[in-house]
Short mmCIF file of C-alpha atoms in Angstrom, two decimals:
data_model
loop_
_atom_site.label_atom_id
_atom_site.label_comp_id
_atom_site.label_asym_id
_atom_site.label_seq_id
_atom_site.Cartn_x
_atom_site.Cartn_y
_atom_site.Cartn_z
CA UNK A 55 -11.09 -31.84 17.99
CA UNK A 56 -11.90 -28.88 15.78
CA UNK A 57 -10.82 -25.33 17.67
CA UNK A 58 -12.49 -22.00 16.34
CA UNK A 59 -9.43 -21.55 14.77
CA UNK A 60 -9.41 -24.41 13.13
CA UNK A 61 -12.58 -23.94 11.95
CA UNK A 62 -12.02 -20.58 10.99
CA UNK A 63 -9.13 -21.59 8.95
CA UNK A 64 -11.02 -24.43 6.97
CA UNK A 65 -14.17 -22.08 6.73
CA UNK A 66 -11.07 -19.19 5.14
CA UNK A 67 -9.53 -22.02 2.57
CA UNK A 68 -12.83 -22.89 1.66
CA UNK A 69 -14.11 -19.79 1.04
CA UNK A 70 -10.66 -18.78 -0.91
CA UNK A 71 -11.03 -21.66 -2.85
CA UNK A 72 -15.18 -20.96 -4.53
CA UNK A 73 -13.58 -17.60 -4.81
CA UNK A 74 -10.51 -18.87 -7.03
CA UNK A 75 -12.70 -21.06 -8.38
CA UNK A 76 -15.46 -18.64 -9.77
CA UNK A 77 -13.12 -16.11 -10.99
CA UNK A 78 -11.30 -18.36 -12.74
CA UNK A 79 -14.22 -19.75 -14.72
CA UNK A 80 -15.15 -16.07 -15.28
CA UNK A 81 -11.56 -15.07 -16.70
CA UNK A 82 -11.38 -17.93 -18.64
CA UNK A 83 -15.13 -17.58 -20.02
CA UNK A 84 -14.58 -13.63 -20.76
CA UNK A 85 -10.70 -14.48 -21.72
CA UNK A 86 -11.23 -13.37 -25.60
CA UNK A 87 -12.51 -9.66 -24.22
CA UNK A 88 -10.20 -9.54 -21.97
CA UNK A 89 -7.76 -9.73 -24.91
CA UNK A 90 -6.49 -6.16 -25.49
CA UNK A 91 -6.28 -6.83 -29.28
CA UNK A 92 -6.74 -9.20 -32.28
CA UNK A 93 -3.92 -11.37 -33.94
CA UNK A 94 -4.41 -11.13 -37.97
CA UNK A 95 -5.05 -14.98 -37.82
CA UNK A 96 -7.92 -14.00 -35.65
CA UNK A 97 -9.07 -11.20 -37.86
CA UNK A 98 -8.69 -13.89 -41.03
CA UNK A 99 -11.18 -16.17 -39.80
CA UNK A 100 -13.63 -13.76 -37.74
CA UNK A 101 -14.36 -11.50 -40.53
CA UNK A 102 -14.72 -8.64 -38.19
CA UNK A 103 -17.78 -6.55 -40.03
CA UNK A 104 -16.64 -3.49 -42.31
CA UNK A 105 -16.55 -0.32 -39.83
CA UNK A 106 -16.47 -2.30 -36.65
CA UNK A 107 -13.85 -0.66 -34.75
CA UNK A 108 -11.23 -2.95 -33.24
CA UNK A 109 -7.64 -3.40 -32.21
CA UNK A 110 -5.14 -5.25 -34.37
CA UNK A 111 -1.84 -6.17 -32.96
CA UNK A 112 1.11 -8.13 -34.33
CA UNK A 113 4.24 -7.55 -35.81
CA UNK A 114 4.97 -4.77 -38.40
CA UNK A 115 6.38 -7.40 -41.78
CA UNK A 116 9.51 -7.30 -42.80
CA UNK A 117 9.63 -5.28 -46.71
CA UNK A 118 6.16 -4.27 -45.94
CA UNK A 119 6.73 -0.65 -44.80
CA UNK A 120 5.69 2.13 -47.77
CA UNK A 121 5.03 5.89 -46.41
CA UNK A 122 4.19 8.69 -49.53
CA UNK A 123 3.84 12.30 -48.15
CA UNK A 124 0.59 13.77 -49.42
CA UNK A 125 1.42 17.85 -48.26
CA UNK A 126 2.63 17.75 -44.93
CA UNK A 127 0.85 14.77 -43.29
CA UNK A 128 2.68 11.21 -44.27
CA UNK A 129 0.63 8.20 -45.10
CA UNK A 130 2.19 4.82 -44.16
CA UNK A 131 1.53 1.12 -45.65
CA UNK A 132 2.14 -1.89 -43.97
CA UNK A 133 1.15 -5.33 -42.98
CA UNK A 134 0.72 -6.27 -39.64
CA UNK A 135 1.47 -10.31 -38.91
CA UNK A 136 1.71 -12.74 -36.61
CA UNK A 137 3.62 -15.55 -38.61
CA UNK A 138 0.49 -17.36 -40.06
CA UNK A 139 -1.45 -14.70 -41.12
CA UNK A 140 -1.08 -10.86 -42.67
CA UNK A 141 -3.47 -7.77 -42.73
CA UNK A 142 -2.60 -5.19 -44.59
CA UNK A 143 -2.85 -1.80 -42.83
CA UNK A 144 -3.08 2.19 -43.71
CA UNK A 145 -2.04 4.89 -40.95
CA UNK A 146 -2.01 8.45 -41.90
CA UNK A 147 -0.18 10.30 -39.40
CA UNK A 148 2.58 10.44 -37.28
CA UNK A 149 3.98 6.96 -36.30
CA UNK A 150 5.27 6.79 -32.81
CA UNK A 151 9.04 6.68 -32.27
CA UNK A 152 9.46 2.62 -31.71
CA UNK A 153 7.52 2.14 -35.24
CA UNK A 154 10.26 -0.32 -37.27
CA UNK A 155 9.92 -3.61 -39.39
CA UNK A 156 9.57 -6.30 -37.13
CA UNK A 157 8.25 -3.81 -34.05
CA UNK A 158 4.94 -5.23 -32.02
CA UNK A 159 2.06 -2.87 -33.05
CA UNK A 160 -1.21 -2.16 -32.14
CA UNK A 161 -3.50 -0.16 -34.37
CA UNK A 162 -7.04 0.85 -33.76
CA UNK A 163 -9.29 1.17 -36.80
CA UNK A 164 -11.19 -0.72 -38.74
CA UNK A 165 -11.42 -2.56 -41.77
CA UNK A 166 -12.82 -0.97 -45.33
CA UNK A 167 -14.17 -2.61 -48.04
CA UNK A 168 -10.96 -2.62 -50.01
CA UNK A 169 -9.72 -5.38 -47.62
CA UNK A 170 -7.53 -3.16 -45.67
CA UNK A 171 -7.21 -2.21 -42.41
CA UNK A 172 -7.21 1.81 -41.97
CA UNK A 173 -6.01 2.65 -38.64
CA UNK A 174 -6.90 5.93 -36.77
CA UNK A 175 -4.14 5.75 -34.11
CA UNK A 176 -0.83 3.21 -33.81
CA UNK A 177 0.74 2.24 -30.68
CA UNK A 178 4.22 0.78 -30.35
CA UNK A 179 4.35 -2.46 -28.09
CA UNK A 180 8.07 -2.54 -27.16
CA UNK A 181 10.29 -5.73 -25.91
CA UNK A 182 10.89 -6.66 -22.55
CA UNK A 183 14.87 -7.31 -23.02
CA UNK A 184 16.64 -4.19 -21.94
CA UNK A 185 20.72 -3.97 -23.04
CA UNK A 186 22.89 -1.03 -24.33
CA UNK A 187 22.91 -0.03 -27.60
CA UNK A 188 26.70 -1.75 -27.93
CA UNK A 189 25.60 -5.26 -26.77
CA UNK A 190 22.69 -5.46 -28.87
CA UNK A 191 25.25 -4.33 -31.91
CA UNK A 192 27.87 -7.44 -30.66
CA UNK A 193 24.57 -9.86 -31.48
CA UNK A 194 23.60 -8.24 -34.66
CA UNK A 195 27.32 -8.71 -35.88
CA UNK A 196 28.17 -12.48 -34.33
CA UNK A 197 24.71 -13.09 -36.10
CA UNK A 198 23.17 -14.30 -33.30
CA UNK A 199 19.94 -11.84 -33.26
CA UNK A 200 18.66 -9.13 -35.43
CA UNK A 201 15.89 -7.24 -34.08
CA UNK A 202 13.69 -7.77 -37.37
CA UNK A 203 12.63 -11.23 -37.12
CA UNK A 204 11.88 -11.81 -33.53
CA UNK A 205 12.59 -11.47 -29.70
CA UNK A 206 16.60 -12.08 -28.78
CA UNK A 207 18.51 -15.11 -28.32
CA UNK A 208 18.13 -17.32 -24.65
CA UNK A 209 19.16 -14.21 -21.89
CA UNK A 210 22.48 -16.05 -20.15
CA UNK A 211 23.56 -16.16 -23.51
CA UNK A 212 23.72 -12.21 -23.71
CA UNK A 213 23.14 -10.74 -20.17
CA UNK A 214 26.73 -10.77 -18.75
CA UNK A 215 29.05 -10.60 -21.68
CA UNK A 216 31.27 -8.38 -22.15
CA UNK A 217 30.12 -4.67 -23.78
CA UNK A 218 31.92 -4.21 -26.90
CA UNK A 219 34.87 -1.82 -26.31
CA UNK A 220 35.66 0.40 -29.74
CA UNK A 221 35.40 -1.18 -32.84
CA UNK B 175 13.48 11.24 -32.28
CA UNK B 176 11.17 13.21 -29.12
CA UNK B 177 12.76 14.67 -26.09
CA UNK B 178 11.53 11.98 -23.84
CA UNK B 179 13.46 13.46 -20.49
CA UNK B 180 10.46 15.50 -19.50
CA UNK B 181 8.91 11.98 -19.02
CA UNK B 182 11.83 10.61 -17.41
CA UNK B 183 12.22 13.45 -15.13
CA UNK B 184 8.34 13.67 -14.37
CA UNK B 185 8.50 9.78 -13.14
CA UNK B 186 11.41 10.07 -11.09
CA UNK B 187 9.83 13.75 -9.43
CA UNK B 188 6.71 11.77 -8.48
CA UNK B 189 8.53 8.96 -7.32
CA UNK B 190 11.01 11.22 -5.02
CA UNK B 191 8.38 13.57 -4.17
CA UNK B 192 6.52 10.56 -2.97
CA UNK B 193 9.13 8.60 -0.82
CA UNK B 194 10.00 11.88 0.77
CA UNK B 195 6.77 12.81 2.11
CA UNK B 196 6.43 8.96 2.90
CA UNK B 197 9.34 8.89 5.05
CA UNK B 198 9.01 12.56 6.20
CA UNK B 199 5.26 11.85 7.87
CA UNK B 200 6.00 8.87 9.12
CA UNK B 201 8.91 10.05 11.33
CA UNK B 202 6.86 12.94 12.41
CA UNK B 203 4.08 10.55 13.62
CA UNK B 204 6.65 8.17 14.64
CA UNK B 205 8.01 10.90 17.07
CA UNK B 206 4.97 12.71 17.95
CA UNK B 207 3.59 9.15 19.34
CA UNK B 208 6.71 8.17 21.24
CA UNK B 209 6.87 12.01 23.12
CA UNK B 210 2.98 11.74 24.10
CA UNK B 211 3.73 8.28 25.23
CA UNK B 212 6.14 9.53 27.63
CA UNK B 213 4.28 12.29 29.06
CA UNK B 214 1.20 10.10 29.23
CA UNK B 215 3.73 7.48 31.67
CA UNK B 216 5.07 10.76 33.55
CA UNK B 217 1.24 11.75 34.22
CA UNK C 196 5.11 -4.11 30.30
CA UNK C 197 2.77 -6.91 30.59
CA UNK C 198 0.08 -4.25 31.67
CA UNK C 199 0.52 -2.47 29.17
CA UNK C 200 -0.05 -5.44 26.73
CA UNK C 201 -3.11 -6.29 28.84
CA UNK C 202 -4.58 -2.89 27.67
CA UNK C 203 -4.41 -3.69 24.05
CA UNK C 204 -6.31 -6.76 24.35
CA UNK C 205 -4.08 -9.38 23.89
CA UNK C 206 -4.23 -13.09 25.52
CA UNK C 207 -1.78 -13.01 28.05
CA UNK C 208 -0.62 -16.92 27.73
CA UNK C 209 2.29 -17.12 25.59
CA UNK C 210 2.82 -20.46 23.40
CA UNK C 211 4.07 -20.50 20.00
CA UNK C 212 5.70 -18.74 17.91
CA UNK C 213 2.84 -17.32 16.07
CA UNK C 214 1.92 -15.27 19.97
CA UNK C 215 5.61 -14.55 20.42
CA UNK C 216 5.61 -12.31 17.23
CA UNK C 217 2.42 -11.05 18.17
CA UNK C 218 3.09 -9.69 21.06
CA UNK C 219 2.46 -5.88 20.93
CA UNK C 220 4.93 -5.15 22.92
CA UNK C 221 7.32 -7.24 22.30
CA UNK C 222 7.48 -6.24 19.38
CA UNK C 223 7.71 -2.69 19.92
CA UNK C 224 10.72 -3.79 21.72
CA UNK C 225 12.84 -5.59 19.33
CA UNK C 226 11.49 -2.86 16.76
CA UNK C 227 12.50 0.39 17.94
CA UNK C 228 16.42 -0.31 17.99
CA UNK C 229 16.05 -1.71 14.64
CA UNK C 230 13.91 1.60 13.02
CA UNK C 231 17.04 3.82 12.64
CA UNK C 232 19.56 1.12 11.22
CA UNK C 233 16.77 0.19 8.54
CA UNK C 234 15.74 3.68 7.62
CA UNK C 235 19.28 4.48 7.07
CA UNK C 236 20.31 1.43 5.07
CA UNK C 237 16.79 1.74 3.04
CA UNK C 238 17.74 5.72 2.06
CA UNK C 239 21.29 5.04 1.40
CA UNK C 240 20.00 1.94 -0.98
CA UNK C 241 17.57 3.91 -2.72
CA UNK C 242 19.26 7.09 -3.23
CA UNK C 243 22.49 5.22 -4.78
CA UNK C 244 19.51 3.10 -6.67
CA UNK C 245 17.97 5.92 -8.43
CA UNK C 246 20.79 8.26 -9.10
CA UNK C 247 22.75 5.36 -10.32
CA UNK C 248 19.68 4.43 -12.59
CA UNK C 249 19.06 8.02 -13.51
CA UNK C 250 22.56 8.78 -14.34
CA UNK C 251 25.08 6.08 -14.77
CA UNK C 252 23.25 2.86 -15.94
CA UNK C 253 23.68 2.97 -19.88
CA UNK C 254 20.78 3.57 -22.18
CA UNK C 255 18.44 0.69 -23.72
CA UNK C 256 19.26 0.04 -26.89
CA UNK C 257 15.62 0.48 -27.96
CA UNK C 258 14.01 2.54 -25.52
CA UNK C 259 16.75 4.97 -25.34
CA UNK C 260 16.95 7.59 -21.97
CA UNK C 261 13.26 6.36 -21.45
CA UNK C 262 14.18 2.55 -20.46
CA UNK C 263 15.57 4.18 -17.24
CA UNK C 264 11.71 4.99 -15.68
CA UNK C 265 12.47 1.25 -15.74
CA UNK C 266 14.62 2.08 -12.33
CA UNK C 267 11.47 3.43 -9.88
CA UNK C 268 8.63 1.73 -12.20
CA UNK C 269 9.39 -1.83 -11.76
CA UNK C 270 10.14 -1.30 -7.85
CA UNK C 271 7.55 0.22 -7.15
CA UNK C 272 5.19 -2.30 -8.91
CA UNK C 273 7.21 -5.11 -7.03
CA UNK C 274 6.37 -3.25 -3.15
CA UNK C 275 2.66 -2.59 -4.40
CA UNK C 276 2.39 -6.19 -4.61
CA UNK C 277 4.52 -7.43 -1.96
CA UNK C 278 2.22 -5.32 0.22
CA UNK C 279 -0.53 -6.41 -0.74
CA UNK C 280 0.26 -9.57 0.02
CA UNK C 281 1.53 -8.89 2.86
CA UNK C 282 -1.52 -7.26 3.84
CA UNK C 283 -3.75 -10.16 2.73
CA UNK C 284 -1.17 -12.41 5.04
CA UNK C 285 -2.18 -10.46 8.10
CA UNK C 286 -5.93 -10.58 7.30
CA UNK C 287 -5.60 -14.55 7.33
CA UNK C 288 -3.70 -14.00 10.62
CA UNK C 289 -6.27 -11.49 11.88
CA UNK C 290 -9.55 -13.69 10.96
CA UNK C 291 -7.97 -17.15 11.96
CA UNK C 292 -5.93 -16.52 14.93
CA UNK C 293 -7.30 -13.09 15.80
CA UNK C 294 -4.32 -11.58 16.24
CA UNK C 295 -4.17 -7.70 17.54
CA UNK C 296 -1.43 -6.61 15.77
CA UNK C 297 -2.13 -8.55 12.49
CA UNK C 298 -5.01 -5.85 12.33
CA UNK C 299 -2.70 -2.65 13.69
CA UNK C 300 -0.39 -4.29 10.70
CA UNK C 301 -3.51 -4.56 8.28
CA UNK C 302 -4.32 -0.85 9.01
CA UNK C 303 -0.99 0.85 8.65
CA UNK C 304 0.38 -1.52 5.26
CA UNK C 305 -2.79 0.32 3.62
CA UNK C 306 -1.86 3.96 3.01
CA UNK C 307 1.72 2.66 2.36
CA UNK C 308 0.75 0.59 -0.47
CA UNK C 309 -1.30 2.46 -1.61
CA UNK C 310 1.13 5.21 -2.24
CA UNK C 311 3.62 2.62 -4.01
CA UNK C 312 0.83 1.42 -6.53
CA UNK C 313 0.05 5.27 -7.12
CA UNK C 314 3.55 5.89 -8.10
CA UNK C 315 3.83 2.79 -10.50
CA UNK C 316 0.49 4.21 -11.60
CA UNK C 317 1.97 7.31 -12.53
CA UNK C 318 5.46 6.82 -13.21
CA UNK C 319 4.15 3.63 -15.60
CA UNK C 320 1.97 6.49 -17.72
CA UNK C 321 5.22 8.41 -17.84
CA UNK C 322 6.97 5.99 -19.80
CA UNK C 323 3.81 5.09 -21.86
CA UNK C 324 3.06 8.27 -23.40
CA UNK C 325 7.15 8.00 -25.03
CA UNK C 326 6.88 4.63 -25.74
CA UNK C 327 3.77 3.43 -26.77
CA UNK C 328 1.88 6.72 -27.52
CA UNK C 329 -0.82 6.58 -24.95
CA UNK C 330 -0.47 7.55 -21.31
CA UNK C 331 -3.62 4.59 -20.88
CA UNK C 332 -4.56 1.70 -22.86
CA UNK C 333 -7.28 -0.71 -20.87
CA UNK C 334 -5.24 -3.92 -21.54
CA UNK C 335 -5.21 -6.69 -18.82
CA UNK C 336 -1.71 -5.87 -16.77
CA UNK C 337 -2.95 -1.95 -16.28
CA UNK C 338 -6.23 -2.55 -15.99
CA UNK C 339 -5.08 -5.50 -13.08
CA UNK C 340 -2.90 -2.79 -11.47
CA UNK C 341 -5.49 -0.38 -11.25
CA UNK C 342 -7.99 -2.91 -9.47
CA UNK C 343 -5.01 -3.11 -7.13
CA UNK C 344 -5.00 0.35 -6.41
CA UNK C 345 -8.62 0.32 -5.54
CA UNK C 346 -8.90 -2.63 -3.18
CA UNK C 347 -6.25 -0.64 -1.26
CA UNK C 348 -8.47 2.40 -1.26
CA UNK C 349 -11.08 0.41 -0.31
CA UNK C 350 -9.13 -1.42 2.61
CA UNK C 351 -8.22 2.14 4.04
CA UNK C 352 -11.48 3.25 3.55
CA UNK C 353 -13.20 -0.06 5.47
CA UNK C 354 -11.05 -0.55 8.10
CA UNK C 355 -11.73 2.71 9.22
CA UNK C 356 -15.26 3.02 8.80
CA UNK C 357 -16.93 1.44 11.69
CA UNK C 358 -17.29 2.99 14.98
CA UNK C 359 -16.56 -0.46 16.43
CA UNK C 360 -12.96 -0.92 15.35
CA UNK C 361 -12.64 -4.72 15.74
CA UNK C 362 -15.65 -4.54 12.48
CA UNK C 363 -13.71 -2.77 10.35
CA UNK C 364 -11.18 -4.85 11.07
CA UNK C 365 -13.00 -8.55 10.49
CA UNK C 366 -14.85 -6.93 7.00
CA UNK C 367 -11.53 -5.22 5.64
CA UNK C 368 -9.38 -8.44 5.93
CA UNK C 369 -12.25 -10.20 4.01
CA UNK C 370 -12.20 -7.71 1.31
CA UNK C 371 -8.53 -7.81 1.78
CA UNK C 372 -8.42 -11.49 1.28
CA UNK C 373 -10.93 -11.84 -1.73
CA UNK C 374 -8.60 -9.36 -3.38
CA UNK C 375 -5.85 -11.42 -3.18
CA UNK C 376 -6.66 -13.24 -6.27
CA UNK C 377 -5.56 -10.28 -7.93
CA UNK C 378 -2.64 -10.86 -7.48
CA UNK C 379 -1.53 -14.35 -9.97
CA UNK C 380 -3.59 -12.10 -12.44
CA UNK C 381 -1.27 -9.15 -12.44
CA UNK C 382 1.60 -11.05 -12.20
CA UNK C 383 0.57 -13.66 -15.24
CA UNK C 384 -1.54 -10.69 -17.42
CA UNK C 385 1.01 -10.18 -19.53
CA UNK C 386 1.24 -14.44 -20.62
CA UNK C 387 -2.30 -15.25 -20.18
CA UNK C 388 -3.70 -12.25 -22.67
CA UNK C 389 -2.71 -10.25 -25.47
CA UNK C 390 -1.58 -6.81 -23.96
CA UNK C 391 0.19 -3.73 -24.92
CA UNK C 392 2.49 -4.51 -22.01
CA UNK C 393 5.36 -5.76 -22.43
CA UNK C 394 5.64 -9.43 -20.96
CA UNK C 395 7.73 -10.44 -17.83
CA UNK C 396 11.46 -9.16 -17.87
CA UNK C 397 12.41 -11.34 -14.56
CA UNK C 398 10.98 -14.72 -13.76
CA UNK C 399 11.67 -17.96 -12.12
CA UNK C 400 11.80 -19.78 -15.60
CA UNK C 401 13.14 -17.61 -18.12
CA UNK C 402 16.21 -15.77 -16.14
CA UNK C 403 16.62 -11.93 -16.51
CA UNK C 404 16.13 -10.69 -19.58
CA UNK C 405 18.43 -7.37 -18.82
CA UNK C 406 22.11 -6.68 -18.81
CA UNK C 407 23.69 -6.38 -15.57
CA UNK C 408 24.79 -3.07 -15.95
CA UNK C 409 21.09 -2.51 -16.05
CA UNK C 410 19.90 -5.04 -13.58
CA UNK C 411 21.96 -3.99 -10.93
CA UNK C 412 21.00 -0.65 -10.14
CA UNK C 413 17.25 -2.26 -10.72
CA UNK C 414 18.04 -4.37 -7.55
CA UNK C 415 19.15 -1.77 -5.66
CA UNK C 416 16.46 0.01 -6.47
CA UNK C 417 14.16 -2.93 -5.43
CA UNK C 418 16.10 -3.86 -2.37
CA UNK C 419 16.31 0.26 -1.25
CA UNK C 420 12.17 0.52 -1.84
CA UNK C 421 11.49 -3.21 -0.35
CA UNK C 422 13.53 -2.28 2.79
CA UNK C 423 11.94 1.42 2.68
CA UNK C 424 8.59 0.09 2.45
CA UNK C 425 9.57 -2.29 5.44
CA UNK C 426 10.62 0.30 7.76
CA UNK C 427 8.13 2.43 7.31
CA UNK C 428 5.35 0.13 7.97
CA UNK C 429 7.09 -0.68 10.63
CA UNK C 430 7.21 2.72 12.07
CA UNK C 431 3.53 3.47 11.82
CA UNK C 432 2.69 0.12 13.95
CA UNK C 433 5.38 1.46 16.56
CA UNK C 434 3.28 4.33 16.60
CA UNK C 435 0.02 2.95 16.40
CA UNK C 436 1.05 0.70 19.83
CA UNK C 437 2.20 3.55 21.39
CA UNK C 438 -0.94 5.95 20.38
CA UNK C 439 -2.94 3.43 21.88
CA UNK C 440 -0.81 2.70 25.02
CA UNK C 441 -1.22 6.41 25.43
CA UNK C 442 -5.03 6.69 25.06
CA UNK C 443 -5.34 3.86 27.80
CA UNK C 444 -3.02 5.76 29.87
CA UNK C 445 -4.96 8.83 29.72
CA UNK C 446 -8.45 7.26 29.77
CA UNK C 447 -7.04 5.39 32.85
CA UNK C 448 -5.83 8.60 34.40
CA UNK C 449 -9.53 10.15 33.78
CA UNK C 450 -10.91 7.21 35.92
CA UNK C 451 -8.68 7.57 38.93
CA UNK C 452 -9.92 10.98 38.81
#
């Protein structure tokens, strides 16, 4: 009792399913270059080699952030982590707007034989919570987030409540 | 802090510009297919 | 009207609900007193959408003024997607059931999709350059999107391509349906790899992680573009019917003579 549609339908399923199959396998065996950057517990135990240009992403640590103006270009310190690990990083430039302890960075660079990563460019990563200005003051104050140590609190916690009128 | 309203202004332009010209050709081919339909039946 | 169906090729025996819907004209029909109500409601929704977005919803408190690109970005990236699948939905329909006006559907979602992914394209640069301080960065979500926008290049550029329509129209749904598996990429990108992009704001599991005076013009927005994307498609299938009704007509009228 198989129609041509029938048929057709297995032969589509079938053929949808080596597809999913293959790329799958493919993502999953190319999944650590498919990565857009490194955590610094990656860069701890790989070792990348001195010079090798690559992208380091994580958090900018709390304390961490030192910038000294040499003429008219500032230089900036910091250490980039992820929780387990810390690299410390040099930028000299302009830092974009976002840059703040506890902001997800990504800086492209390399690391120098003093240990330290020296970036050539820094790019902000920014949250995916969006609120006004006021509610996002309401959490810092009942003590339920502060934007320095991490993403904010469960979303129906925050989301409808009321905006903080005055003060 | 930058001005970032160019930016804001430049996405919301394309996205306008876009939708408009969307909506605007499809209407026109919309209409332009129903009127030749109609003189086609009259022929 | 059955003759004219007859012209376009379709199985007269009806049966189903599958051949109901498919029915050419039938569903030029039930579509045409629909077209103005939904273009209407679709530019009302979007216009109060994006000036409400652009104006009135309040700033992010990190992002500032440049959260609201937010408004046409995420919208559009929604409808890119949403087309595509529904695009990939009509090439199942087209290569299983062989349905005529899965493939007049296949041919006119193209251009319209494509034109949605070129504006998240575009509007999602806009807000990187601000934000991030690069207009491009190859991670896994933009480079995902991207491939998007090409298999829907490639889809207009196939289906048209053969002098035998009813080819174009088998080898674009395959390419149409091998693309498909684009799609879980995009959407899980963000989870699955380390990316610049920011992870998921809205999903099934974790809620919306935005403030209602925010989400809400963000779902008119969606609902304006969904509903604008909707009627336009189906405006260019109206049209595509009746362009080929007419051709008939008129090759029919060369016969007689």
């Amino acid at each position: 009792m198989r129609t041509p549609k029938k048929r057709r339908l297995y032969l589509v399923i079938a053929c949808g399913l080596c597809l999913s199959a293959a790329v799958g396998l493919t993502l999953a065996a190319f999944s650590s270059t498919l990565t857009f950057f490194l955590s610094p517990r990656e860069v701890v135990s790989k070792h990348p080699a001195e010079g090798l240009s690559f992208r380091l992403g994580g958090v900018v640590q709390v304390g961490t952030v030192q910038t000294t103006l040499s003429g008219e270009t500032p230089t900036t310190h910091f250490a980039v982590t992820d929780g387990r690990a810390a690299v410390p990083v040099m930028f000299t430039g302009v830092l974009p707007d976002l840059f703040r302890e506890g902001q997800g960075v990504v800086a492209i660079g390399s690391m120098g034989t003093d240990g330290v990563f020296h970036a050539d460019e820094v790019l902000a990563k920014h949250g995916s919570a969006y609120m006004p200005k006021d509610v996002e003051q309401s959490l810092k104050e009942a003590g339920k987030w502060d934007p320095k140590f991490g993403p904010p609190p469960d979303a129906s916690s925050w989301n409808t409540m009321p905006e903080k009128t005055g003060s | 802090m930058m001005n970032n309203w160019p930016f804001i202004n430049g996405a919301y332009g394309v996205t306008v510009i876009f939708l408009i010209a969307a909506a605007g050709l499809t209407l026109a081919r919309y209409r332009r297919a129903m009127a030749r339909l109609k003189q086609a039946e009259e022929l | 009207m059955n003759e004219n169906v007859q012209t376009i090729g379709l199985p007269a025996k009806t049966g189903g609900w599958l051949h109901y819907l498919a029915n050419p004209g039938r569903f030029l029909r039930t579509i045409r007193p629909i077209l103005p109500w939904a273009g209407s409601a679709s530019f009302i929704l979007t216009v109060v959408g994006i000036v409400w977005g652009y104006q009135f919803a309040p700033a992010d408190w990190e992002q500032g003024d440049a959260a609201r690109i937010m408004y046409v970005h995420v919208p559009a990236a929604w409808v890119a997607m949403a087309g595509y699948a529904a695009l990939a939905l009509c090439s199942l329909f087209s290569i299983v059931w062989r349905h005529p006006l899965a493939d007049i559907a296949a041919e006119e979602i193209g251009p319209v999709g494509a034109g949605f992914t070129f504006v998240c394209l575009v509007s999602g640069a806009l807000w990187g350059k601000p934000m991030w301080g690069a207009y491009w960065v190859w991670d896994a979500r933009l480079t995902s999107v991207l491939i998007l926008f090409f298999l829907y290049l490639g889809h207009i550029a196939l289906i048209r391509a053969f002098d035998n329509k009813a080819h174009g129209y088998r080898a674009a749904a395959i390419l149409a349906l091998a693309g498909a598996v684009n799609l879980p990429i995009i959407v899980y990108s963000v989870q699955w790899w380390n990316t610049l992009h920011q992870g998921n704001t809205i999903s099934i599991s974790g809620g919306a992680k935005i403030y209602v005076t925010m989400l809400y013009p963000l779902l008119i927005c969606t609902l304006g573009f969904y509903l604008g994307f909707l009627t336009m498609v189906c405006a260019r299938i109206a049209a595509a019917i009746c362009e080929r009704k007419t051709a008939s007509l008129l090759l029919a009228a060369v016969e007689r003579g």
